[in-house]
Short mmCIF file of C-alpha atoms and ligand atoms in Angstrom, two decimals:
data_model
loop_
_atom_site.label_atom_id
_atom_site.label_comp_id
_atom_site.label_asym_id
_atom_site.label_seq_id
_atom_site.Cartn_x
_atom_site.Cartn_y
_atom_site.Cartn_z
CA MET A 416 -5.48 156.49 96.94
CA LYS A 417 -6.64 159.53 98.85
CA LEU A 418 -6.25 159.02 102.58
CA SER A 419 -9.56 160.72 103.44
CA GLN A 420 -11.36 157.95 101.59
CA PHE A 421 -9.04 155.06 102.55
CA PHE A 422 -10.20 152.54 105.17
CA LEU A 423 -7.32 153.00 107.52
CA PRO A 424 -8.46 152.62 111.13
CA THR A 425 -5.16 153.57 112.89
CA LEU A 426 -5.17 153.10 116.69
CA LYS A 427 -3.57 155.23 119.37
CA GLU A 428 -4.08 152.52 122.01
CA VAL A 429 -3.52 148.90 121.35
CA PRO A 430 -5.00 146.02 123.43
CA ALA A 431 -2.74 145.09 126.33
CA ASP A 432 -2.52 141.49 125.15
CA ALA A 433 -0.69 142.51 121.98
CA GLN A 434 2.85 141.83 123.24
CA VAL A 435 5.11 141.61 120.25
CA ILE A 436 5.99 144.64 118.23
CA SER A 437 4.66 143.33 114.95
CA HIS A 438 1.25 142.63 116.41
CA ARG A 439 1.13 146.05 118.04
CA LEU A 440 2.17 147.84 114.85
CA MET A 441 -0.21 145.89 112.63
CA LEU A 442 -3.12 146.85 114.94
CA ARG A 443 -1.95 150.47 115.26
CA ALA A 444 -1.47 150.81 111.52
CA GLY A 445 -4.99 149.47 110.87
CA MET A 446 -3.69 146.49 108.91
CA ILE A 447 -5.75 143.78 110.64
CA HIS A 448 -8.84 143.36 112.73
CA GLN A 449 -9.34 140.46 115.09
CA THR A 450 -12.74 138.74 114.76
CA SER A 451 -12.08 135.91 117.31
CA ALA A 452 -9.18 134.21 118.98
CA GLY A 453 -6.47 133.72 116.32
CA ILE A 454 -8.76 134.81 113.54
CA TYR A 455 -8.14 138.07 111.68
CA ALA A 456 -9.63 140.13 108.86
CA TRP A 457 -7.01 141.74 106.63
CA LEU A 458 -7.98 145.37 106.15
CA PRO A 459 -6.93 147.33 103.01
CA LEU A 460 -3.42 148.32 104.11
CA GLY A 461 -2.63 144.85 105.48
CA TYR A 462 -4.11 143.14 102.45
CA ARG A 463 -1.90 145.18 100.10
CA VAL A 464 1.17 143.82 101.87
CA LEU A 465 -0.21 140.29 101.99
CA LYS A 466 -0.82 140.44 98.25
CA LYS A 467 2.69 141.69 97.53
CA ILE A 468 4.15 138.81 99.53
CA GLU A 469 1.88 136.34 97.75
CA ASP A 470 3.04 137.69 94.40
CA ILE A 471 6.72 137.36 95.25
CA VAL A 472 6.25 133.84 96.58
CA SER A 473 4.21 132.81 93.52
CA ARG A 474 6.68 134.39 91.09
CA GLU A 475 9.58 132.54 92.62
CA GLN A 476 7.63 129.26 92.61
CA ASP A 477 6.67 129.70 88.97
CA ILE A 478 10.23 130.45 87.96
CA ILE A 479 11.42 127.05 89.10
CA GLY A 480 8.51 125.29 87.36
CA CYS A 481 6.02 124.85 90.14
CA GLN A 482 2.36 125.16 89.10
CA LYS A 483 -0.30 127.02 90.96
CA VAL A 484 -3.59 125.36 91.90
CA ILE A 485 -6.25 126.06 94.45
CA LEU A 486 -7.61 123.27 96.55
CA PRO A 487 -10.78 123.20 98.63
CA THR A 488 -10.48 124.29 102.28
CA LEU A 489 -13.17 121.80 103.25
CA GLN A 490 -12.02 118.20 102.77
CA SER A 491 -13.51 114.79 103.21
CA ALA A 492 -12.50 112.90 106.33
CA ASP A 493 -12.40 109.66 104.37
CA LEU A 494 -9.28 110.72 102.43
CA TRP A 495 -7.61 111.52 105.74
CA ARG A 496 -8.63 108.15 107.14
CA LYS A 497 -6.77 106.48 104.26
CA SER A 498 -3.49 108.13 105.30
CA GLY A 499 -4.24 107.45 108.95
CA ARG A 500 -4.12 111.11 109.84
CA TYR A 501 -7.75 111.69 110.61
CA ASP A 502 -7.40 110.22 114.03
CA GLY A 503 -3.65 111.09 114.35
CA TYR A 504 -3.93 114.75 113.81
CA GLY A 505 -5.45 115.56 117.17
CA LYS A 506 -7.30 118.63 118.40
CA GLU A 507 -5.68 121.05 116.01
CA MET A 508 -7.94 119.75 113.29
CA LEU A 509 -11.30 121.47 112.94
CA ARG A 510 -13.89 118.73 112.25
CA ILE A 511 -17.20 119.55 110.69
CA LYS A 512 -20.29 117.59 109.83
CA ASP A 513 -22.42 118.46 106.85
CA ARG A 514 -26.18 118.19 106.74
CA HIS A 515 -25.96 114.53 105.75
CA GLU A 516 -23.82 113.85 108.85
CA ARG A 517 -20.77 113.31 106.66
CA ASP A 518 -17.45 114.05 108.25
CA LEU A 519 -15.50 117.00 106.74
CA LEU A 520 -12.60 118.97 108.00
CA TYR A 521 -11.08 122.41 107.39
CA SER A 522 -7.69 121.73 105.78
CA PRO A 523 -4.65 122.22 108.12
CA THR A 524 -2.47 121.13 105.19
CA ALA A 525 -3.21 119.21 101.95
CA GLU A 526 -0.98 116.18 101.35
CA GLU A 527 -4.00 113.78 101.09
CA VAL A 528 -6.05 115.87 98.67
CA ILE A 529 -3.14 116.64 96.35
CA THR A 530 -1.97 113.00 96.33
CA ASP A 531 -5.42 111.82 95.52
CA ILE A 532 -5.63 114.32 92.62
CA PHE A 533 -2.24 113.22 91.40
CA GLN A 534 -3.15 109.53 91.39
CA SER A 535 -6.40 110.20 89.52
CA HIS A 536 -4.61 111.83 86.56
CA ILE A 537 -0.90 111.01 86.31
CA LYS A 538 -0.11 107.55 85.16
CA SER A 539 3.33 107.60 83.58
CA TYR A 540 6.86 108.52 84.65
CA LYS A 541 7.02 110.66 81.48
CA GLN A 542 4.76 113.17 83.22
CA LEU A 543 7.17 113.63 86.11
CA PRO A 544 8.40 115.64 87.92
CA GLN A 545 5.37 117.63 89.05
CA VAL A 546 5.25 120.36 91.75
CA LEU A 547 1.88 121.75 92.53
CA TYR A 548 1.35 124.53 95.02
CA GLN A 549 -1.34 126.79 96.31
CA ILE A 550 -1.64 129.89 98.47
CA HIS A 551 -4.68 129.38 100.52
CA TRP A 552 -6.20 129.56 104.02
CA LYS A 553 -5.48 126.87 106.59
CA PHE A 554 -7.06 126.21 109.86
CA ARG A 555 -5.30 124.77 112.88
CA ASP A 556 -6.95 125.03 116.23
CA GLU A 557 -3.83 126.15 117.99
CA ILE A 558 -3.99 125.63 121.71
CA ARG A 559 -2.53 129.07 122.31
CA PRO A 560 -3.02 131.44 119.34
CA ARG A 561 -0.85 134.50 119.97
CA PHE A 562 1.25 137.26 118.62
CA GLY A 563 -1.40 138.23 116.08
CA VAL A 564 -1.02 136.70 112.62
CA MET A 565 2.25 135.12 113.71
CA ARG A 566 0.39 132.20 115.32
CA GLY A 567 -3.15 132.37 114.20
CA ARG A 568 -5.81 129.70 113.91
CA GLU A 569 -6.89 130.57 110.35
CA PHE A 570 -3.86 131.72 108.37
CA LEU A 571 -2.60 132.10 104.83
CA MET A 572 0.00 129.50 103.74
CA LYS A 573 1.89 128.61 100.62
CA ASP A 574 1.84 124.84 100.48
CA GLY A 575 3.54 122.94 97.68
CA TYR A 576 3.78 119.22 96.93
CA SER A 577 6.35 117.46 94.74
CA PHE A 578 6.04 114.18 92.88
CA ASP A 579 9.17 112.45 91.55
CA LEU A 580 10.07 109.00 90.26
CA ASP A 581 12.83 108.16 92.69
CA TYR A 582 14.87 109.45 95.60
CA ASN A 583 17.55 111.20 93.48
CA ALA A 584 14.99 113.11 91.50
CA ALA A 585 13.10 113.98 94.64
CA LYS A 586 16.29 115.26 96.21
CA GLN A 587 16.99 117.47 93.23
CA THR A 588 13.53 118.96 93.48
CA TYR A 589 14.09 119.52 97.20
CA GLU A 590 17.34 121.36 96.57
CA ARG A 591 15.78 123.54 93.86
CA ILE A 592 13.01 124.56 96.22
CA TYR A 593 15.42 125.12 99.10
CA GLU A 594 17.40 127.60 97.00
CA SER A 595 14.29 129.27 95.70
CA TYR A 596 13.15 129.86 99.32
CA LEU A 597 16.39 131.70 100.01
CA ARG A 598 15.76 133.93 97.03
CA THR A 599 12.09 134.44 97.99
CA PHE A 600 12.98 135.63 101.51
CA LYS A 601 15.83 137.75 100.29
CA GLU A 602 13.46 139.62 98.04
CA MET A 603 11.61 140.66 101.16
CA ASP A 604 14.81 141.84 102.80
CA LEU A 605 14.87 138.86 105.12
CA THR A 606 17.94 136.72 105.76
CA ALA A 607 16.70 133.25 106.48
CA ILE A 608 18.72 130.52 108.08
CA PRO A 609 17.82 127.00 106.99
CA VAL A 610 17.89 124.77 110.03
CA LYS A 611 17.91 121.01 109.77
CA ALA A 612 14.59 119.76 111.14
CA ASP A 613 13.37 116.46 112.44
CA THR A 614 12.45 113.96 109.71
CA GLY A 615 10.82 111.55 112.13
CA PRO A 616 10.47 107.95 110.94
CA ILE A 617 11.46 108.85 107.32
CA GLY A 618 15.07 109.52 108.38
CA GLY A 619 17.70 111.19 106.27
CA ASP A 620 18.47 114.87 106.36
CA LEU A 621 15.89 116.29 103.94
CA SER A 622 13.88 118.55 106.11
CA HIS A 623 14.67 122.20 106.82
CA GLU A 624 12.96 125.01 108.65
CA PHE A 625 13.76 128.50 107.55
CA HIS A 626 14.14 130.96 110.35
CA VAL A 627 14.49 134.75 110.50
CA MET A 628 16.19 136.01 113.56
CA ALA A 629 14.15 138.25 115.81
CA PRO A 630 14.15 138.65 119.61
CA THR A 631 10.45 137.79 119.70
CA GLY A 632 10.86 134.47 117.83
CA GLU A 633 9.34 131.42 119.47
CA SER A 634 12.23 129.12 118.57
CA THR A 635 15.83 129.19 119.67
CA ILE A 636 18.34 128.30 116.98
CA TYR A 637 22.07 127.65 117.06
CA TYR A 638 24.11 128.23 113.95
CA ASP A 639 27.56 128.64 112.49
CA ALA A 640 28.58 132.31 112.30
CA ALA A 641 29.61 131.65 108.66
CA PHE A 642 25.89 131.96 107.76
CA GLU A 643 26.10 135.72 108.38
CA THR A 644 29.03 136.30 106.06
CA LEU A 645 28.18 134.00 103.16
CA PRO A 646 28.20 135.95 99.87
CA ASP A 647 24.97 135.61 97.91
CA ALA A 648 26.58 133.35 95.29
CA ALA A 649 27.39 130.83 97.97
CA ARG A 650 23.86 130.66 99.25
CA THR A 651 23.26 127.24 97.74
CA PHE A 652 22.04 123.95 99.09
CA ALA A 653 25.56 122.43 98.61
CA THR A 654 27.21 125.13 100.80
CA MET A 655 24.53 125.89 103.28
CA SER A 656 23.33 122.45 104.15
CA ASN A 657 26.84 121.58 105.27
CA LEU A 658 26.94 124.43 107.74
CA TYR A 659 25.76 123.79 111.27
CA ALA A 660 22.34 125.11 112.16
CA ALA A 661 20.00 123.44 114.65
CA ALA A 662 16.93 124.19 116.63
CA GLU A 663 17.17 123.99 120.42
CA GLU A 664 15.57 120.48 120.69
CA MET A 665 18.25 118.92 118.36
CA HIS A 666 21.15 120.97 119.36
CA ASP A 667 23.39 118.90 121.55
CA VAL A 668 26.18 120.92 123.14
CA ALA A 669 28.49 117.87 123.51
CA GLN A 670 28.01 116.74 119.85
CA CYS A 671 28.05 120.23 118.29
CA PRO A 672 30.93 120.54 115.75
CA ILE A 673 31.09 124.33 116.18
CA LYS A 674 32.71 125.73 119.24
CA GLY A 675 33.36 129.07 120.91
CA GLU A 676 32.58 132.39 119.19
CA GLN A 677 31.86 130.62 115.90
CA LEU A 678 28.63 129.24 117.42
CA LYS A 679 25.86 131.76 117.52
CA SER A 680 22.44 131.53 118.92
CA SER A 681 19.31 133.58 118.40
CA LYS A 682 15.57 133.52 118.72
CA GLY A 683 14.00 132.66 115.41
CA ILE A 684 10.66 132.90 113.67
CA GLU A 685 9.87 129.91 111.42
CA ILE A 686 8.74 131.34 108.14
CA GLY A 687 9.11 128.22 106.03
CA HIS A 688 9.42 124.43 106.28
CA ILE A 689 10.27 121.96 103.59
CA PHE A 690 10.09 118.22 104.00
CA TYR A 691 10.88 115.14 101.99
CA PHE A 692 8.70 112.24 103.09
CA GLY A 693 9.25 109.65 100.39
CA THR A 694 6.24 107.35 99.79
CA LYS A 695 4.41 107.99 103.01
CA TYR A 696 1.25 109.46 101.32
CA SER A 697 1.72 108.00 97.84
CA LYS A 698 1.67 104.51 99.26
CA ALA A 699 -1.37 105.06 101.38
CA LEU A 700 -3.32 106.72 98.58
CA GLY A 701 -2.07 104.59 95.71
CA ALA A 702 -0.08 107.25 93.78
CA GLU A 703 1.82 105.05 91.29
CA VAL A 704 3.07 105.65 87.81
CA MET A 705 4.37 103.29 85.19
CA GLY A 706 8.20 103.37 85.25
CA PRO A 707 10.58 103.25 82.29
CA ASP A 708 10.67 99.43 82.46
CA GLY A 709 6.96 99.10 82.42
CA LYS A 710 6.63 98.37 86.12
CA GLN A 711 4.38 100.32 88.47
CA MET A 712 6.39 102.65 90.84
CA THR A 713 5.15 104.49 93.95
CA VAL A 714 6.10 108.17 93.59
CA GLU A 715 8.43 110.00 95.93
CA MET A 716 6.99 113.10 97.51
CA GLY A 717 7.88 116.19 99.48
CA SER A 718 5.93 119.15 100.81
CA TYR A 719 6.99 122.79 101.08
CA GLY A 720 5.36 125.40 103.30
CA ILE A 721 5.70 129.18 103.64
CA GLY A 722 3.81 131.13 106.24
CA VAL A 723 2.60 133.94 104.03
CA GLY A 724 0.65 135.69 106.74
CA ARG A 725 3.35 135.09 109.34
CA LEU A 726 5.80 136.64 106.91
CA VAL A 727 4.05 140.02 107.18
CA ALA A 728 4.71 139.93 110.96
CA ALA A 729 8.28 138.63 110.51
CA ILE A 730 9.12 141.47 108.06
CA ILE A 731 7.84 144.03 110.61
CA GLU A 732 9.84 142.31 113.40
CA ALA A 733 12.95 142.75 111.20
CA HIS A 734 12.12 146.21 109.87
CA HIS A 735 10.75 148.82 112.31
CA ASP A 736 11.84 151.66 114.49
CA ASP A 737 10.24 153.58 117.38
CA ALA A 738 7.94 155.52 115.07
CA GLY A 739 6.55 152.56 113.17
CA ILE A 740 7.14 150.15 110.28
CA LEU A 741 9.91 150.39 107.69
CA TRP A 742 8.62 148.44 104.72
CA PRO A 743 11.10 147.06 102.27
CA LYS A 744 10.17 148.46 98.88
CA SER A 745 9.23 145.03 97.47
CA VAL A 746 6.34 144.56 99.94
CA ALA A 747 5.37 148.17 100.76
CA PRO A 748 1.60 148.76 100.59
CA PHE A 749 2.19 151.93 98.59
CA ASP A 750 5.39 153.25 97.03
CA ILE A 751 5.03 156.84 98.27
CA GLY A 752 3.16 158.86 100.88
CA LEU A 753 2.28 162.35 99.67
CA LEU A 754 1.63 164.81 102.45
CA ASN A 755 -0.21 168.06 101.93
CA LEU A 756 0.67 170.17 104.95
CA LYS A 757 -1.44 173.11 103.89
CA GLN A 758 -4.73 171.51 102.98
CA GLY A 759 -7.21 174.23 102.03
CA ASP A 760 -4.63 176.51 100.50
CA ALA A 761 -5.69 176.70 96.85
CA ALA A 762 -2.14 176.88 95.37
CA VAL A 763 -0.76 174.08 97.58
CA ASP A 764 -3.84 171.89 96.96
CA ALA A 765 -3.48 172.35 93.19
CA LEU A 766 0.24 171.51 93.24
CA ALA A 767 -0.29 168.43 95.39
CA GLU A 768 -3.27 167.25 93.35
CA ASP A 769 -1.22 167.70 90.14
CA LEU A 770 1.71 165.71 91.54
CA TYR A 771 -0.70 163.01 92.74
CA THR A 772 -2.23 162.68 89.27
CA THR A 773 1.20 162.71 87.51
CA LEU A 774 2.63 160.04 89.77
CA ARG A 775 -0.33 157.82 89.30
CA SER A 776 -0.04 158.19 85.51
CA MET A 777 3.55 156.98 85.95
CA ASN A 778 2.20 153.87 87.71
CA VAL A 779 3.60 154.92 91.05
CA ASP A 780 1.33 153.72 93.89
CA VAL A 781 0.69 156.85 96.00
CA LEU A 782 -1.19 157.30 99.29
CA TYR A 783 -2.15 160.96 99.28
CA ASP A 784 -2.80 162.48 102.67
CA GLU A 785 -5.20 165.28 101.84
CA ARG A 786 -7.00 165.16 105.23
CA ASP A 787 -7.81 168.25 107.11
CA GLU A 788 -5.44 167.33 109.88
CA ARG A 789 -2.45 168.88 111.73
CA ALA A 790 0.98 168.34 110.17
CA GLY A 791 2.06 166.44 113.31
CA THR A 792 -0.71 163.92 112.87
CA LYS A 793 0.11 163.47 109.19
CA PHE A 794 3.83 162.88 109.97
CA ALA A 795 3.06 160.46 112.73
CA ASP A 796 0.55 158.41 110.67
CA MET A 797 2.92 158.30 107.66
CA ASP A 798 5.87 157.17 109.78
CA LEU A 799 3.65 154.57 111.46
CA ILE A 800 2.51 152.89 108.22
CA GLY A 801 6.08 152.97 106.96
CA LEU A 802 5.95 153.77 103.26
CA PRO A 803 9.56 153.87 101.87
CA LEU A 804 9.34 157.44 100.61
CA GLN A 805 7.40 160.57 101.73
CA VAL A 806 6.95 163.65 99.56
CA ILE A 807 6.00 166.63 101.66
CA ILE A 808 4.30 169.64 100.17
CA GLY A 809 3.61 172.92 101.97
CA ALA A 810 3.81 176.69 101.57
CA LYS A 811 7.56 176.40 101.19
CA THR A 812 7.15 174.24 98.10
CA ILE A 813 5.30 177.02 96.36
CA LYS A 814 7.72 179.69 97.51
CA GLU A 815 10.95 177.90 96.72
CA GLY A 816 9.78 175.49 94.04
CA LEU A 817 11.39 172.59 95.93
CA PHE A 818 9.77 169.36 97.04
CA GLU A 819 10.82 167.80 100.34
CA VAL A 820 11.48 164.09 100.17
CA LYS A 821 11.96 161.92 103.30
CA ILE A 822 13.45 158.48 103.05
CA ARG A 823 11.61 156.70 105.78
CA LYS A 824 14.24 154.14 106.67
CA SER A 825 17.23 156.47 107.08
CA GLY A 826 15.30 159.57 107.96
CA GLU A 827 17.32 161.38 105.34
CA ARG A 828 15.69 164.46 103.77
CA LYS A 829 16.27 166.04 100.39
CA MET A 830 14.98 169.16 98.75
CA LEU A 831 14.42 168.47 95.03
CA SER A 832 13.21 170.39 92.05
CA LYS A 833 10.25 168.81 90.20
CA GLU A 834 12.53 167.26 87.63
CA GLU A 835 14.91 165.91 90.27
CA LEU A 836 11.95 164.56 92.17
CA PHE A 837 10.75 162.48 89.24
CA ASN A 838 14.26 161.23 88.54
CA PHE A 839 14.67 160.36 92.22
CA ILE A 840 11.36 158.46 92.31
CA LYS A 841 12.21 156.54 89.14
CA ALA A 842 15.60 155.58 90.53
CA ASN A 843 14.26 154.41 93.87
P1 ATP B 38 5.07 126.02 114.09
O1 ATP B 38 6.25 125.11 114.46
O2 ATP B 38 5.37 127.50 114.14
O3 ATP B 38 3.81 125.64 114.79
P2 ATP B 38 4.53 124.21 111.97
O4 ATP B 38 5.87 123.49 111.93
O5 ATP B 38 3.35 123.52 112.65
O6 ATP B 38 4.74 125.67 112.60
P3 ATP B 38 4.24 123.85 109.14
O7 ATP B 38 3.29 122.72 109.07
O8 ATP B 38 5.71 123.60 108.87
O9 ATP B 38 4.09 124.63 110.49
O10 ATP B 38 3.65 124.99 108.18
C1 ATP B 38 4.38 125.72 107.24
C2 ATP B 38 4.56 127.22 107.62
O11 ATP B 38 3.29 127.78 107.92
C3 ATP B 38 5.33 127.38 108.94
O12 ATP B 38 6.76 127.41 108.60
C4 ATP B 38 4.91 128.84 109.38
O13 ATP B 38 5.57 129.82 108.70
C5 ATP B 38 3.46 128.81 108.94
N1 ATP B 38 2.52 128.51 110.06
C6 ATP B 38 2.37 127.39 110.73
N2 ATP B 38 1.48 127.51 111.68
C7 ATP B 38 1.04 128.76 111.66
C8 ATP B 38 0.08 129.54 112.44
N3 ATP B 38 -0.62 128.96 113.44
N4 ATP B 38 -0.11 130.81 112.12
C9 ATP B 38 0.57 131.41 111.12
N5 ATP B 38 1.51 130.74 110.37
C10 ATP B 38 1.76 129.44 110.65
MG1 MG B 39 7.19 123.56 110.60
#
């Protein structure tokens, strides 16, 4: 993509109400545009990141056998009356009437709809387990939308729903998804701490929120320092669910098994939440299958959310410096920024254009800054949008035959021959 043609409305000044760093950087880097309170359009740069995150989330879900669907955002109130949540949900639910005065709502989550679909089609235990998920827009009329896409009103969420024959099978599904969440977040260079969450009237201990630590997080979490030193191989449900981690509301100093330095606390951003809720919805909506002994059994369910839009902000909170964003490679909107510092110089233009074409033919995603701008502006914009690698071309490149490469995260610079450059890009 050539920067002169790319829709990248970077800002020098950000609105004063943008308090947290991710919100400020997303606005400054032209990733999002606010259309009303808590509602954002994703502009090309932001959408590229959102899409990368969606792809990682989907891939990890598919690997463990979940199946992707897409459900309507507008749902009938009648289904929600069956589960008792139409009245229970409160003001966060956006209620709509159609032209026939029928009650609809904009989905804040989708347990009712998916359970209804399940019960229409699945009749035998032989078809279990099933995990269906979608990545789709949700609407919750948050009383105080804030921090940009971190707490929006309309936001992109991965929501998954599991159907199993009994508690043991449901628990296995839950553990499989728990572990896949850890891998999903790791792929985005985020270390997530699974915190036991309230299971309400269901009881048991099968509900976890996944938090990434950031000073701007809205939750406070307390956790065993062992979380920070666990080797990857030990990041399993069996090990991690036995370590202490609690949100502020649960955490009870007197009861806490961890004492002294071993107990850590931090602000956290909730990026995921998984929940086993047994037969709460299957009972209400009649989701039964025929069991092995020929008797009808009500299926055991769980639901599994990831804040896909919120993740973009959480990644920025975890990966930035004074100059801008530091995208992990896996979610970067482009792989490389190519800067032509001598735009208009025929030899430099030809070299830069040639490199741009070659890289693209190698399937490297390049953002080519061929604008007629000062070098300082080009450097600042490139640092702001945070692509992992910058290749800088100027008069010196022609004279010495060496390309300058800057690694955005470390600031390290290298002078490389053309061949070394290609090898370096392939290796990084
Ligand atoms: P929170 O406690 O932050 O309000 P929640 O517990 O209501 O979130 P869930 O129903 O668990 O949210 O939704 C699953 C995930 O969706 C959350 O873990 C979070 O990452 C994301 N999410 C929830 N609400 C919002 C929102 N208003 N804006 C952006 N993402 C959200
Ligand atoms: Mg939650």
